[in-house]
Short mmCIF file of N, CA and C in Angstrom, two decimals:
data_model
loop_
_atom_site.label_atom_id
_atom_site.label_comp_id
_atom_site.label_asym_id
_atom_site.label_seq_id
_atom_site.Cartn_x
_atom_site.Cartn_y
_atom_site.Cartn_z
N MET X 73 9.49 -3.30 16.28
CA MET X 73 10.01 -4.02 15.15
C MET X 73 10.45 -3.04 14.06
N ASN X 74 11.44 -3.49 13.27
CA ASN X 74 11.87 -2.68 12.14
C ASN X 74 11.37 -3.33 10.85
N PHE X 75 12.05 -3.16 9.73
CA PHE X 75 11.51 -3.61 8.44
C PHE X 75 11.22 -5.11 8.40
N LEU X 76 12.13 -5.93 8.91
CA LEU X 76 11.89 -7.37 8.86
C LEU X 76 10.68 -7.74 9.72
N GLY X 77 10.58 -7.16 10.90
CA GLY X 77 9.46 -7.45 11.77
C GLY X 77 8.13 -7.06 11.15
N HIS X 78 8.07 -5.88 10.55
CA HIS X 78 6.83 -5.44 9.93
C HIS X 78 6.49 -6.30 8.72
N ALA X 79 7.50 -6.72 7.97
CA ALA X 79 7.24 -7.62 6.84
C ALA X 79 6.71 -8.96 7.33
N PHE X 80 7.35 -9.52 8.33
CA PHE X 80 6.94 -10.82 8.86
C PHE X 80 5.51 -10.76 9.41
N LEU X 81 5.19 -9.68 10.10
CA LEU X 81 3.88 -9.55 10.73
C LEU X 81 2.79 -9.12 9.74
N SER X 82 3.10 -9.15 8.45
CA SER X 82 2.08 -8.94 7.42
C SER X 82 1.52 -10.27 6.92
N PHE X 83 2.15 -11.36 7.31
CA PHE X 83 1.66 -12.72 7.05
C PHE X 83 1.35 -12.98 5.58
N GLY X 84 2.22 -12.46 4.69
CA GLY X 84 2.15 -12.82 3.28
C GLY X 84 1.14 -12.08 2.44
N ASP X 85 0.40 -11.15 3.01
CA ASP X 85 -0.58 -10.38 2.25
C ASP X 85 0.12 -9.16 1.65
N ALA X 86 0.21 -9.09 0.31
CA ALA X 86 1.01 -8.06 -0.35
C ALA X 86 0.54 -6.64 -0.03
N GLU X 87 -0.78 -6.42 0.04
CA GLU X 87 -1.28 -5.07 0.31
C GLU X 87 -1.06 -4.68 1.77
N ILE X 88 -1.32 -5.60 2.68
CA ILE X 88 -1.02 -5.34 4.10
C ILE X 88 0.47 -5.08 4.26
N LEU X 89 1.28 -5.88 3.59
CA LEU X 89 2.74 -5.72 3.63
C LEU X 89 3.14 -4.33 3.17
N THR X 90 2.61 -3.89 2.05
CA THR X 90 2.99 -2.58 1.51
C THR X 90 2.65 -1.47 2.50
N GLY X 91 1.45 -1.50 3.04
CA GLY X 91 1.08 -0.50 4.04
C GLY X 91 1.95 -0.58 5.27
N ASN X 92 2.23 -1.79 5.70
CA ASN X 92 3.04 -2.01 6.90
C ASN X 92 4.46 -1.48 6.71
N MET X 93 5.00 -1.64 5.51
CA MET X 93 6.38 -1.21 5.25
C MET X 93 6.51 0.29 5.03
N ILE X 94 5.46 0.92 4.51
CA ILE X 94 5.54 2.37 4.26
C ILE X 94 5.00 3.19 5.43
N GLY X 95 4.57 2.51 6.49
CA GLY X 95 3.86 3.18 7.57
C GLY X 95 4.56 4.39 8.17
N ASP X 96 5.88 4.32 8.28
CA ASP X 96 6.63 5.44 8.87
C ASP X 96 6.65 6.67 7.97
N PHE X 97 6.28 6.50 6.71
CA PHE X 97 6.42 7.58 5.73
C PHE X 97 5.08 8.18 5.33
N VAL X 98 4.02 7.75 6.00
CA VAL X 98 2.68 8.29 5.74
C VAL X 98 2.19 8.93 7.04
N LYS X 99 2.07 10.23 7.04
CA LYS X 99 1.76 10.97 8.25
C LYS X 99 0.33 11.51 8.21
N GLY X 100 -0.43 11.27 9.27
CA GLY X 100 -1.74 11.88 9.43
C GLY X 100 -2.84 11.16 8.69
N LYS X 101 -4.09 11.56 8.97
CA LYS X 101 -5.27 10.91 8.40
C LYS X 101 -5.53 11.29 6.96
N ILE X 102 -5.22 12.53 6.60
CA ILE X 102 -5.48 12.97 5.22
C ILE X 102 -4.59 12.22 4.25
N ALA X 103 -3.30 12.08 4.56
CA ALA X 103 -2.39 11.35 3.69
C ALA X 103 -2.82 9.90 3.55
N LEU X 104 -3.38 9.36 4.61
CA LEU X 104 -3.80 7.96 4.62
C LEU X 104 -4.87 7.68 3.57
N THR X 105 -5.76 8.64 3.34
CA THR X 105 -6.94 8.39 2.52
C THR X 105 -6.63 8.21 1.03
N LYS X 106 -5.44 8.54 0.59
CA LYS X 106 -5.13 8.40 -0.84
C LYS X 106 -4.73 6.98 -1.21
N TYR X 107 -4.64 6.10 -0.21
CA TYR X 107 -4.24 4.73 -0.47
C TYR X 107 -5.45 3.80 -0.54
N PRO X 108 -5.36 2.70 -1.30
CA PRO X 108 -6.43 1.69 -1.30
C PRO X 108 -6.69 1.18 0.11
N GLU X 109 -7.90 0.69 0.33
CA GLU X 109 -8.34 0.35 1.68
C GLU X 109 -7.42 -0.63 2.39
N LYS X 110 -6.98 -1.65 1.69
CA LYS X 110 -6.17 -2.67 2.37
C LYS X 110 -4.76 -2.16 2.68
N ILE X 111 -4.23 -1.28 1.83
CA ILE X 111 -2.94 -0.65 2.15
C ILE X 111 -3.12 0.28 3.35
N GLN X 112 -4.25 0.98 3.40
CA GLN X 112 -4.54 1.79 4.60
C GLN X 112 -4.53 0.91 5.84
N GLN X 113 -5.12 -0.27 5.73
CA GLN X 113 -5.15 -1.18 6.87
C GLN X 113 -3.72 -1.55 7.30
N GLY X 114 -2.85 -1.75 6.31
CA GLY X 114 -1.45 -2.06 6.62
C GLY X 114 -0.74 -0.91 7.30
N ILE X 115 -1.03 0.32 6.87
CA ILE X 115 -0.42 1.50 7.49
C ILE X 115 -0.87 1.62 8.95
N LEU X 116 -2.17 1.43 9.16
CA LEU X 116 -2.69 1.50 10.53
C LEU X 116 -2.16 0.36 11.38
N LEU X 117 -1.97 -0.80 10.76
CA LEU X 117 -1.37 -1.92 11.48
C LEU X 117 0.05 -1.60 11.90
N HIS X 118 0.80 -0.96 11.02
CA HIS X 118 2.16 -0.54 11.35
C HIS X 118 2.16 0.33 12.61
N ARG X 119 1.25 1.30 12.64
CA ARG X 119 1.19 2.20 13.79
C ARG X 119 0.81 1.44 15.06
N ALA X 120 -0.11 0.49 14.92
CA ALA X 120 -0.54 -0.30 16.09
C ALA X 120 0.60 -1.17 16.60
N ILE X 121 1.38 -1.77 15.69
CA ILE X 121 2.53 -2.59 16.08
C ILE X 121 3.55 -1.73 16.81
N ASP X 122 3.84 -0.55 16.28
CA ASP X 122 4.82 0.33 16.91
C ASP X 122 4.40 0.69 18.33
N GLU X 123 3.13 1.01 18.50
CA GLU X 123 2.64 1.38 19.84
C GLU X 123 2.69 0.17 20.78
N PHE X 124 2.30 -0.98 20.27
CA PHE X 124 2.34 -2.21 21.08
C PHE X 124 3.77 -2.52 21.51
N ALA X 125 4.72 -2.45 20.56
CA ALA X 125 6.11 -2.75 20.86
C ALA X 125 6.68 -1.77 21.88
N ASP X 126 6.35 -0.49 21.71
CA ASP X 126 6.90 0.55 22.56
C ASP X 126 6.49 0.38 24.02
N LYS X 127 5.27 -0.16 24.24
CA LYS X 127 4.74 -0.26 25.60
C LYS X 127 4.89 -1.64 26.21
N HIS X 128 5.36 -2.61 25.43
CA HIS X 128 5.46 -3.98 25.94
C HIS X 128 6.51 -4.05 27.06
N PRO X 129 6.22 -4.77 28.14
CA PRO X 129 7.17 -4.84 29.27
C PRO X 129 8.57 -5.28 28.87
N ALA X 130 8.69 -6.23 27.94
CA ALA X 130 10.01 -6.69 27.51
C ALA X 130 10.77 -5.58 26.79
N SER X 131 10.07 -4.80 25.98
CA SER X 131 10.71 -3.69 25.28
C SER X 131 11.13 -2.59 26.25
N LEU X 132 10.29 -2.32 27.22
CA LEU X 132 10.65 -1.32 28.23
C LEU X 132 11.91 -1.73 28.96
N ARG X 133 12.05 -3.02 29.22
CA ARG X 133 13.24 -3.53 29.91
C ARG X 133 14.47 -3.41 29.00
N ALA X 134 14.30 -3.75 27.73
CA ALA X 134 15.43 -3.69 26.79
C ALA X 134 15.92 -2.26 26.60
N LYS X 135 15.00 -1.31 26.61
CA LYS X 135 15.38 0.08 26.35
C LYS X 135 16.23 0.67 27.48
N VAL X 136 16.15 0.08 28.65
CA VAL X 136 16.88 0.63 29.81
C VAL X 136 18.38 0.71 29.52
N TRP X 137 18.94 -0.30 28.85
CA TRP X 137 20.38 -0.32 28.58
C TRP X 137 20.82 0.80 27.66
N PHE X 138 19.91 1.36 26.88
CA PHE X 138 20.27 2.39 25.90
C PHE X 138 19.84 3.80 26.31
N ARG X 139 18.98 3.89 27.33
CA ARG X 139 18.32 5.16 27.60
C ARG X 139 19.28 6.26 28.02
N SER X 140 20.28 5.96 28.83
CA SER X 140 21.14 7.03 29.34
C SER X 140 21.91 7.71 28.21
N THR X 141 22.25 6.97 27.16
CA THR X 141 22.98 7.56 26.03
C THR X 141 22.06 8.06 24.93
N TYR X 142 20.97 7.33 24.67
CA TYR X 142 20.17 7.58 23.47
C TYR X 142 18.78 8.12 23.73
N GLY X 143 18.36 8.19 24.98
CA GLY X 143 17.08 8.79 25.30
C GLY X 143 15.93 8.23 24.48
N LEU X 144 15.19 9.11 23.79
CA LEU X 144 14.02 8.69 23.03
C LEU X 144 14.35 7.80 21.84
N TYR X 145 15.61 7.78 21.42
CA TYR X 145 16.00 6.91 20.32
C TYR X 145 16.15 5.45 20.78
N SER X 146 16.06 5.20 22.08
CA SER X 146 16.22 3.84 22.58
C SER X 146 15.22 2.88 21.96
N GLY X 147 13.99 3.34 21.78
CA GLY X 147 12.95 2.50 21.21
C GLY X 147 13.28 2.10 19.78
N ALA X 148 13.76 3.04 18.97
CA ALA X 148 14.12 2.74 17.58
C ALA X 148 15.28 1.76 17.52
N ILE X 149 16.21 1.89 18.46
CA ILE X 149 17.35 0.96 18.50
C ILE X 149 16.86 -0.45 18.84
N VAL X 150 16.01 -0.57 19.83
CA VAL X 150 15.49 -1.89 20.21
C VAL X 150 14.69 -2.50 19.06
N ASP X 151 13.94 -1.68 18.33
CA ASP X 151 13.19 -2.18 17.17
C ASP X 151 14.13 -2.86 16.18
N ILE X 152 15.26 -2.23 15.90
CA ILE X 152 16.23 -2.79 14.96
C ILE X 152 16.82 -4.09 15.52
N LEU X 153 17.13 -4.10 16.80
CA LEU X 153 17.73 -5.30 17.40
C LEU X 153 16.76 -6.47 17.39
N TYR X 154 15.48 -6.20 17.59
CA TYR X 154 14.49 -7.28 17.51
C TYR X 154 14.52 -7.95 16.14
N ASP X 155 14.78 -7.17 15.08
CA ASP X 155 14.85 -7.77 13.75
C ASP X 155 15.99 -8.77 13.65
N HIS X 156 17.08 -8.51 14.32
CA HIS X 156 18.20 -9.46 14.33
C HIS X 156 17.78 -10.79 14.96
N PHE X 157 17.11 -10.70 16.08
CA PHE X 157 16.73 -11.93 16.76
C PHE X 157 15.62 -12.67 16.01
N LEU X 158 14.74 -11.92 15.35
CA LEU X 158 13.75 -12.55 14.49
C LEU X 158 14.43 -13.28 13.33
N ALA X 159 15.40 -12.65 12.71
CA ALA X 159 16.11 -13.25 11.58
C ALA X 159 16.82 -14.55 11.98
N ASN X 160 17.15 -14.67 13.25
CA ASN X 160 17.86 -15.85 13.75
C ASN X 160 16.95 -16.78 14.56
N ASP X 161 15.65 -16.52 14.55
CA ASP X 161 14.72 -17.30 15.34
C ASP X 161 14.33 -18.57 14.56
N PRO X 162 14.77 -19.76 15.01
CA PRO X 162 14.48 -20.99 14.26
C PRO X 162 13.00 -21.34 14.22
N LYS X 163 12.22 -20.73 15.09
CA LYS X 163 10.77 -20.95 15.07
C LYS X 163 10.15 -20.36 13.81
N HIS X 164 10.79 -19.33 13.26
CA HIS X 164 10.24 -18.63 12.10
C HIS X 164 11.11 -18.77 10.85
N PHE X 165 12.43 -18.84 11.03
CA PHE X 165 13.35 -19.01 9.91
C PHE X 165 14.36 -20.10 10.30
N LEU X 166 14.09 -21.30 9.86
CA LEU X 166 14.87 -22.45 10.30
C LEU X 166 16.29 -22.42 9.75
N SER X 167 16.46 -21.77 8.60
CA SER X 167 17.76 -21.77 7.94
C SER X 167 18.00 -20.45 7.23
N ASP X 168 19.24 -20.27 6.76
CA ASP X 168 19.57 -19.12 5.92
C ASP X 168 18.66 -19.08 4.69
N GLU X 169 18.42 -20.26 4.11
CA GLU X 169 17.61 -20.34 2.90
C GLU X 169 16.19 -19.87 3.14
N ASP X 170 15.63 -20.21 4.30
CA ASP X 170 14.28 -19.77 4.62
C ASP X 170 14.19 -18.25 4.68
N LEU X 171 15.16 -17.64 5.34
CA LEU X 171 15.15 -16.18 5.44
C LEU X 171 15.39 -15.54 4.07
N MET X 172 16.28 -16.12 3.28
CA MET X 172 16.54 -15.59 1.95
C MET X 172 15.28 -15.66 1.09
N THR X 173 14.59 -16.79 1.14
CA THR X 173 13.35 -16.95 0.37
C THR X 173 12.31 -15.93 0.80
N PHE X 174 12.15 -15.77 2.11
CA PHE X 174 11.20 -14.78 2.63
C PHE X 174 11.56 -13.38 2.15
N SER X 175 12.84 -13.04 2.19
CA SER X 175 13.29 -11.71 1.79
C SER X 175 12.97 -11.45 0.33
N LYS X 176 13.29 -12.41 -0.54
CA LYS X 176 13.04 -12.24 -1.97
C LYS X 176 11.55 -12.12 -2.26
N GLU X 177 10.74 -12.93 -1.60
CA GLU X 177 9.29 -12.86 -1.80
C GLU X 177 8.74 -11.51 -1.33
N THR X 178 9.29 -11.00 -0.24
CA THR X 178 8.86 -9.69 0.27
C THR X 178 9.16 -8.60 -0.74
N TYR X 179 10.38 -8.59 -1.29
CA TYR X 179 10.74 -7.58 -2.28
C TYR X 179 9.83 -7.68 -3.51
N GLN X 180 9.53 -8.90 -3.95
CA GLN X 180 8.67 -9.09 -5.11
C GLN X 180 7.27 -8.55 -4.86
N ASN X 181 6.73 -8.86 -3.68
CA ASN X 181 5.40 -8.37 -3.34
C ASN X 181 5.37 -6.85 -3.25
N LEU X 182 6.41 -6.27 -2.67
CA LEU X 182 6.47 -4.81 -2.58
C LEU X 182 6.59 -4.19 -3.96
N PHE X 183 7.44 -4.75 -4.80
CA PHE X 183 7.63 -4.19 -6.15
C PHE X 183 6.33 -4.19 -6.94
N SER X 184 5.52 -5.22 -6.72
CA SER X 184 4.25 -5.32 -7.46
C SER X 184 3.30 -4.19 -7.12
N LEU X 185 3.51 -3.55 -5.97
CA LEU X 185 2.65 -2.44 -5.54
C LEU X 185 3.44 -1.15 -5.37
N SER X 186 4.57 -1.07 -6.06
CA SER X 186 5.47 0.08 -5.86
C SER X 186 4.87 1.40 -6.33
N ALA X 187 3.82 1.36 -7.13
CA ALA X 187 3.15 2.60 -7.53
C ALA X 187 2.59 3.35 -6.33
N HIS X 188 2.41 2.64 -5.22
CA HIS X 188 1.84 3.26 -4.02
C HIS X 188 2.91 3.72 -3.02
N PHE X 189 4.18 3.59 -3.37
CA PHE X 189 5.24 3.98 -2.45
C PHE X 189 5.28 5.50 -2.29
N PRO X 190 5.36 6.01 -1.05
CA PRO X 190 5.70 7.43 -0.86
C PRO X 190 7.12 7.68 -1.39
N LYS X 191 7.42 8.92 -1.69
CA LYS X 191 8.69 9.25 -2.34
C LYS X 191 9.90 8.77 -1.55
N VAL X 192 9.90 8.97 -0.24
CA VAL X 192 11.06 8.59 0.57
C VAL X 192 11.28 7.08 0.52
N PHE X 193 10.19 6.32 0.65
CA PHE X 193 10.33 4.87 0.60
C PHE X 193 10.70 4.41 -0.81
N ALA X 194 10.15 5.07 -1.82
CA ALA X 194 10.49 4.73 -3.21
C ALA X 194 11.98 4.90 -3.46
N ASN X 195 12.57 5.94 -2.88
CA ASN X 195 14.01 6.17 -3.02
C ASN X 195 14.83 5.16 -2.23
N MET X 196 14.28 4.70 -1.12
CA MET X 196 14.98 3.77 -0.23
C MET X 196 14.92 2.33 -0.74
N PHE X 197 13.81 1.97 -1.34
CA PHE X 197 13.56 0.57 -1.67
C PHE X 197 14.63 -0.08 -2.54
N PRO X 198 15.13 0.59 -3.60
CA PRO X 198 16.19 -0.06 -4.39
C PRO X 198 17.42 -0.42 -3.56
N HIS X 199 17.78 0.44 -2.59
CA HIS X 199 18.93 0.15 -1.72
C HIS X 199 18.61 -1.01 -0.78
N MET X 200 17.38 -1.05 -0.28
CA MET X 200 16.95 -2.15 0.57
C MET X 200 17.09 -3.48 -0.16
N GLN X 201 16.61 -3.50 -1.40
CA GLN X 201 16.63 -4.73 -2.18
C GLN X 201 18.05 -5.09 -2.61
N GLU X 202 18.78 -4.11 -3.12
CA GLU X 202 20.13 -4.39 -3.62
C GLU X 202 21.04 -4.90 -2.52
N ASN X 203 20.93 -4.32 -1.34
CA ASN X 203 21.78 -4.71 -0.21
C ASN X 203 21.13 -5.75 0.70
N ASN X 204 19.94 -6.18 0.33
CA ASN X 204 19.19 -7.23 1.02
C ASN X 204 19.13 -6.98 2.53
N TRP X 205 18.57 -5.85 2.88
CA TRP X 205 18.49 -5.47 4.29
C TRP X 205 17.79 -6.55 5.12
N LEU X 206 16.70 -7.10 4.59
CA LEU X 206 15.91 -8.04 5.38
C LEU X 206 16.74 -9.27 5.76
N TYR X 207 17.48 -9.78 4.82
CA TYR X 207 18.32 -10.95 5.11
C TYR X 207 19.48 -10.58 6.03
N ASN X 208 20.08 -9.43 5.81
CA ASN X 208 21.31 -9.09 6.52
C ASN X 208 21.11 -8.69 7.97
N TYR X 209 19.85 -8.58 8.41
CA TYR X 209 19.64 -8.45 9.85
C TYR X 209 20.16 -9.69 10.58
N ARG X 210 20.35 -10.78 9.86
CA ARG X 210 20.75 -12.05 10.47
C ARG X 210 22.17 -12.01 11.03
N ASN X 211 23.04 -11.16 10.46
CA ASN X 211 24.44 -11.17 10.88
C ASN X 211 24.85 -9.86 11.54
N LEU X 212 25.94 -9.90 12.26
CA LEU X 212 26.36 -8.73 13.04
C LEU X 212 26.81 -7.58 12.14
N LYS X 213 27.42 -7.89 11.00
CA LYS X 213 27.81 -6.83 10.07
C LYS X 213 26.57 -6.08 9.58
N GLY X 214 25.50 -6.83 9.31
CA GLY X 214 24.26 -6.20 8.89
C GLY X 214 23.66 -5.34 9.98
N MET X 215 23.81 -5.77 11.23
CA MET X 215 23.28 -4.97 12.33
C MET X 215 24.07 -3.68 12.51
N ASP X 216 25.37 -3.76 12.32
CA ASP X 216 26.18 -2.55 12.38
C ASP X 216 25.72 -1.55 11.32
N LYS X 217 25.46 -2.05 10.10
CA LYS X 217 24.98 -1.18 9.03
C LYS X 217 23.60 -0.62 9.33
N ALA X 218 22.73 -1.45 9.92
CA ALA X 218 21.38 -0.99 10.25
C ALA X 218 21.41 0.13 11.27
N LEU X 219 22.28 0.01 12.26
CA LEU X 219 22.40 1.07 13.27
C LEU X 219 23.01 2.33 12.67
N ARG X 220 23.94 2.15 11.74
CA ARG X 220 24.49 3.32 11.03
C ARG X 220 23.41 4.00 10.20
N GLY X 221 22.54 3.19 9.60
CA GLY X 221 21.45 3.75 8.83
C GLY X 221 20.49 4.55 9.70
N LEU X 222 20.22 4.05 10.91
CA LEU X 222 19.38 4.79 11.85
C LEU X 222 20.01 6.13 12.19
N LYS X 223 21.30 6.13 12.45
CA LYS X 223 22.02 7.37 12.77
C LYS X 223 21.93 8.35 11.60
N HIS X 224 22.03 7.82 10.37
CA HIS X 224 21.94 8.67 9.18
C HIS X 224 20.58 9.35 9.09
N ARG X 225 19.51 8.61 9.46
CA ARG X 225 18.15 9.17 9.38
C ARG X 225 17.81 10.04 10.57
N ALA X 226 18.43 9.76 11.72
CA ALA X 226 18.11 10.48 12.96
C ALA X 226 19.23 11.48 13.25
N GLN X 227 19.04 12.69 12.81
CA GLN X 227 20.09 13.70 12.81
C GLN X 227 20.67 13.96 14.20
N TYR X 228 19.82 13.92 15.23
CA TYR X 228 20.28 14.31 16.56
C TYR X 228 20.64 13.12 17.45
N MET X 229 20.62 11.93 16.91
CA MET X 229 20.98 10.76 17.68
C MET X 229 22.49 10.71 17.89
N PRO X 230 22.95 10.40 19.11
CA PRO X 230 24.39 10.25 19.33
C PRO X 230 24.98 9.14 18.45
N ASN X 231 26.28 9.11 18.33
CA ASN X 231 26.96 8.11 17.51
C ASN X 231 26.48 6.71 17.84
N GLN X 232 26.25 5.91 16.80
CA GLN X 232 25.64 4.59 16.96
C GLN X 232 26.60 3.53 17.51
N GLN X 233 27.90 3.82 17.57
CA GLN X 233 28.85 2.80 17.99
C GLN X 233 28.57 2.30 19.40
N GLU X 234 28.20 3.19 20.29
CA GLU X 234 27.90 2.79 21.67
C GLU X 234 26.69 1.87 21.70
N ALA X 235 25.70 2.13 20.84
CA ALA X 235 24.53 1.24 20.78
C ALA X 235 24.94 -0.16 20.35
N TYR X 236 25.83 -0.24 19.37
CA TYR X 236 26.32 -1.55 18.92
C TYR X 236 27.07 -2.25 20.05
N ASN X 237 27.89 -1.50 20.78
CA ASN X 237 28.65 -2.09 21.89
C ASN X 237 27.71 -2.62 22.98
N ILE X 238 26.66 -1.85 23.28
CA ILE X 238 25.68 -2.29 24.28
C ILE X 238 24.95 -3.54 23.80
N PHE X 239 24.60 -3.56 22.54
CA PHE X 239 23.96 -4.72 21.92
C PHE X 239 24.81 -5.98 22.12
N ILE X 240 26.09 -5.88 21.85
CA ILE X 240 26.98 -7.04 22.00
C ILE X 240 27.13 -7.41 23.47
N ALA X 241 27.28 -6.42 24.32
CA ALA X 241 27.50 -6.68 25.76
C ALA X 241 26.28 -7.33 26.41
N HIS X 242 25.09 -6.99 25.94
CA HIS X 242 23.85 -7.51 26.55
C HIS X 242 23.08 -8.40 25.58
N TYR X 243 23.81 -9.05 24.69
CA TYR X 243 23.20 -9.81 23.60
C TYR X 243 22.14 -10.79 24.09
N TYR X 244 22.49 -11.59 25.06
CA TYR X 244 21.57 -12.65 25.50
C TYR X 244 20.39 -12.11 26.30
N GLN X 245 20.62 -11.03 27.06
CA GLN X 245 19.51 -10.41 27.78
C GLN X 245 18.51 -9.77 26.81
N ILE X 246 19.02 -9.12 25.76
CA ILE X 246 18.13 -8.51 24.77
C ILE X 246 17.40 -9.60 23.98
N ALA X 247 18.10 -10.69 23.71
CA ALA X 247 17.45 -11.83 23.04
C ALA X 247 16.27 -12.33 23.87
N GLN X 248 16.45 -12.41 25.18
CA GLN X 248 15.35 -12.85 26.04
C GLN X 248 14.17 -11.89 25.96
N CYS X 249 14.45 -10.60 25.90
CA CYS X 249 13.38 -9.61 25.74
C CYS X 249 12.63 -9.87 24.43
N TYR X 250 13.38 -10.14 23.36
CA TYR X 250 12.74 -10.44 22.07
C TYR X 250 11.81 -11.64 22.20
N TYR X 251 12.28 -12.73 22.79
CA TYR X 251 11.46 -13.94 22.87
C TYR X 251 10.21 -13.71 23.72
N GLU X 252 10.31 -12.90 24.74
CA GLU X 252 9.14 -12.58 25.56
C GLU X 252 8.14 -11.73 24.76
N PHE X 253 8.66 -10.90 23.88
CA PHE X 253 7.83 -9.99 23.11
C PHE X 253 7.17 -10.66 21.91
N MET X 254 7.88 -11.53 21.20
CA MET X 254 7.48 -11.94 19.87
C MET X 254 6.15 -12.69 19.84
N ASP X 255 5.97 -13.66 20.70
CA ASP X 255 4.71 -14.40 20.69
C ASP X 255 3.52 -13.48 20.96
N ASP X 256 3.72 -12.54 21.88
CA ASP X 256 2.66 -11.57 22.16
C ASP X 256 2.36 -10.71 20.94
N ALA X 257 3.42 -10.32 20.21
CA ALA X 257 3.25 -9.48 19.02
C ALA X 257 2.47 -10.22 17.94
N ILE X 258 2.78 -11.49 17.74
CA ILE X 258 2.08 -12.28 16.73
C ILE X 258 0.60 -12.39 17.07
N ASN X 259 0.31 -12.69 18.32
CA ASN X 259 -1.09 -12.78 18.75
C ASN X 259 -1.81 -11.45 18.61
N PHE X 260 -1.13 -10.37 18.97
CA PHE X 260 -1.71 -9.02 18.85
C PHE X 260 -2.07 -8.72 17.40
N VAL X 261 -1.16 -8.98 16.48
CA VAL X 261 -1.39 -8.66 15.07
C VAL X 261 -2.52 -9.51 14.50
N LYS X 262 -2.57 -10.78 14.86
CA LYS X 262 -3.65 -11.63 14.36
C LYS X 262 -5.02 -11.11 14.82
N ILE X 263 -5.08 -10.63 16.03
CA ILE X 263 -6.33 -10.04 16.53
C ILE X 263 -6.65 -8.77 15.74
N GLN X 264 -5.64 -7.93 15.51
CA GLN X 264 -5.86 -6.68 14.77
C GLN X 264 -6.37 -6.96 13.35
N LEU X 265 -5.81 -7.95 12.70
CA LEU X 265 -6.19 -8.26 11.32
C LEU X 265 -7.59 -8.84 11.22
N ASN X 266 -8.08 -9.39 12.32
CA ASN X 266 -9.43 -9.94 12.32
C ASN X 266 -10.48 -8.90 12.68
N GLN X 267 -10.01 -7.70 13.02
CA GLN X 267 -10.94 -6.61 13.33
C GLN X 267 -11.21 -5.82 12.05
N SER X 268 -11.92 -4.72 12.19
CA SER X 268 -12.27 -3.90 11.03
C SER X 268 -11.02 -3.27 10.42
N PRO X 269 -11.05 -2.92 9.13
CA PRO X 269 -9.91 -2.30 8.48
C PRO X 269 -9.43 -1.02 9.16
N SER X 270 -10.30 -0.37 9.92
CA SER X 270 -9.90 0.87 10.60
C SER X 270 -9.08 0.60 11.85
N LEU X 271 -8.91 -0.69 12.21
CA LEU X 271 -8.17 -1.07 13.41
C LEU X 271 -8.67 -0.31 14.62
#
């Protein structure tokens, strides 16, 4: 999952959300300890979700279409694509308005705890909010921008245009992978949140 997935799988808890969203920008155990306990739990949850997604059979199947061109970046690409299908999943966001409301509430919750943002995420967050990344996963133009953003962050990744073309060509097959993955991911996260904060 990418930003929308991690936000959704925080289930409305602002501190878990903050940790979950900054998880990629907090490296190692020492860096982790400077955060409040519940934000630490969110960071560890982020790592657990990433590992779960990476090894899930549906994700392994989805990555096959991208592997010959993108190698290890295939997983990051599939994470972004899952956010598109989540944004369009009527089980979770019945309408444009539902997704817009969720996006605005997420930004508000994050802003309330922005003192805990690592520098990279602090620099990124205004752009995320201004351009409404969470909502724009819903449309294809937003997905094109999200893949361009991945290419910008991943210096050695091949040009993202082929990834977008593969996404369009295999749209319904990748959607099926998402649907097979998502219910399992929700159940996994609920179990994780009911365990100790150390996950």
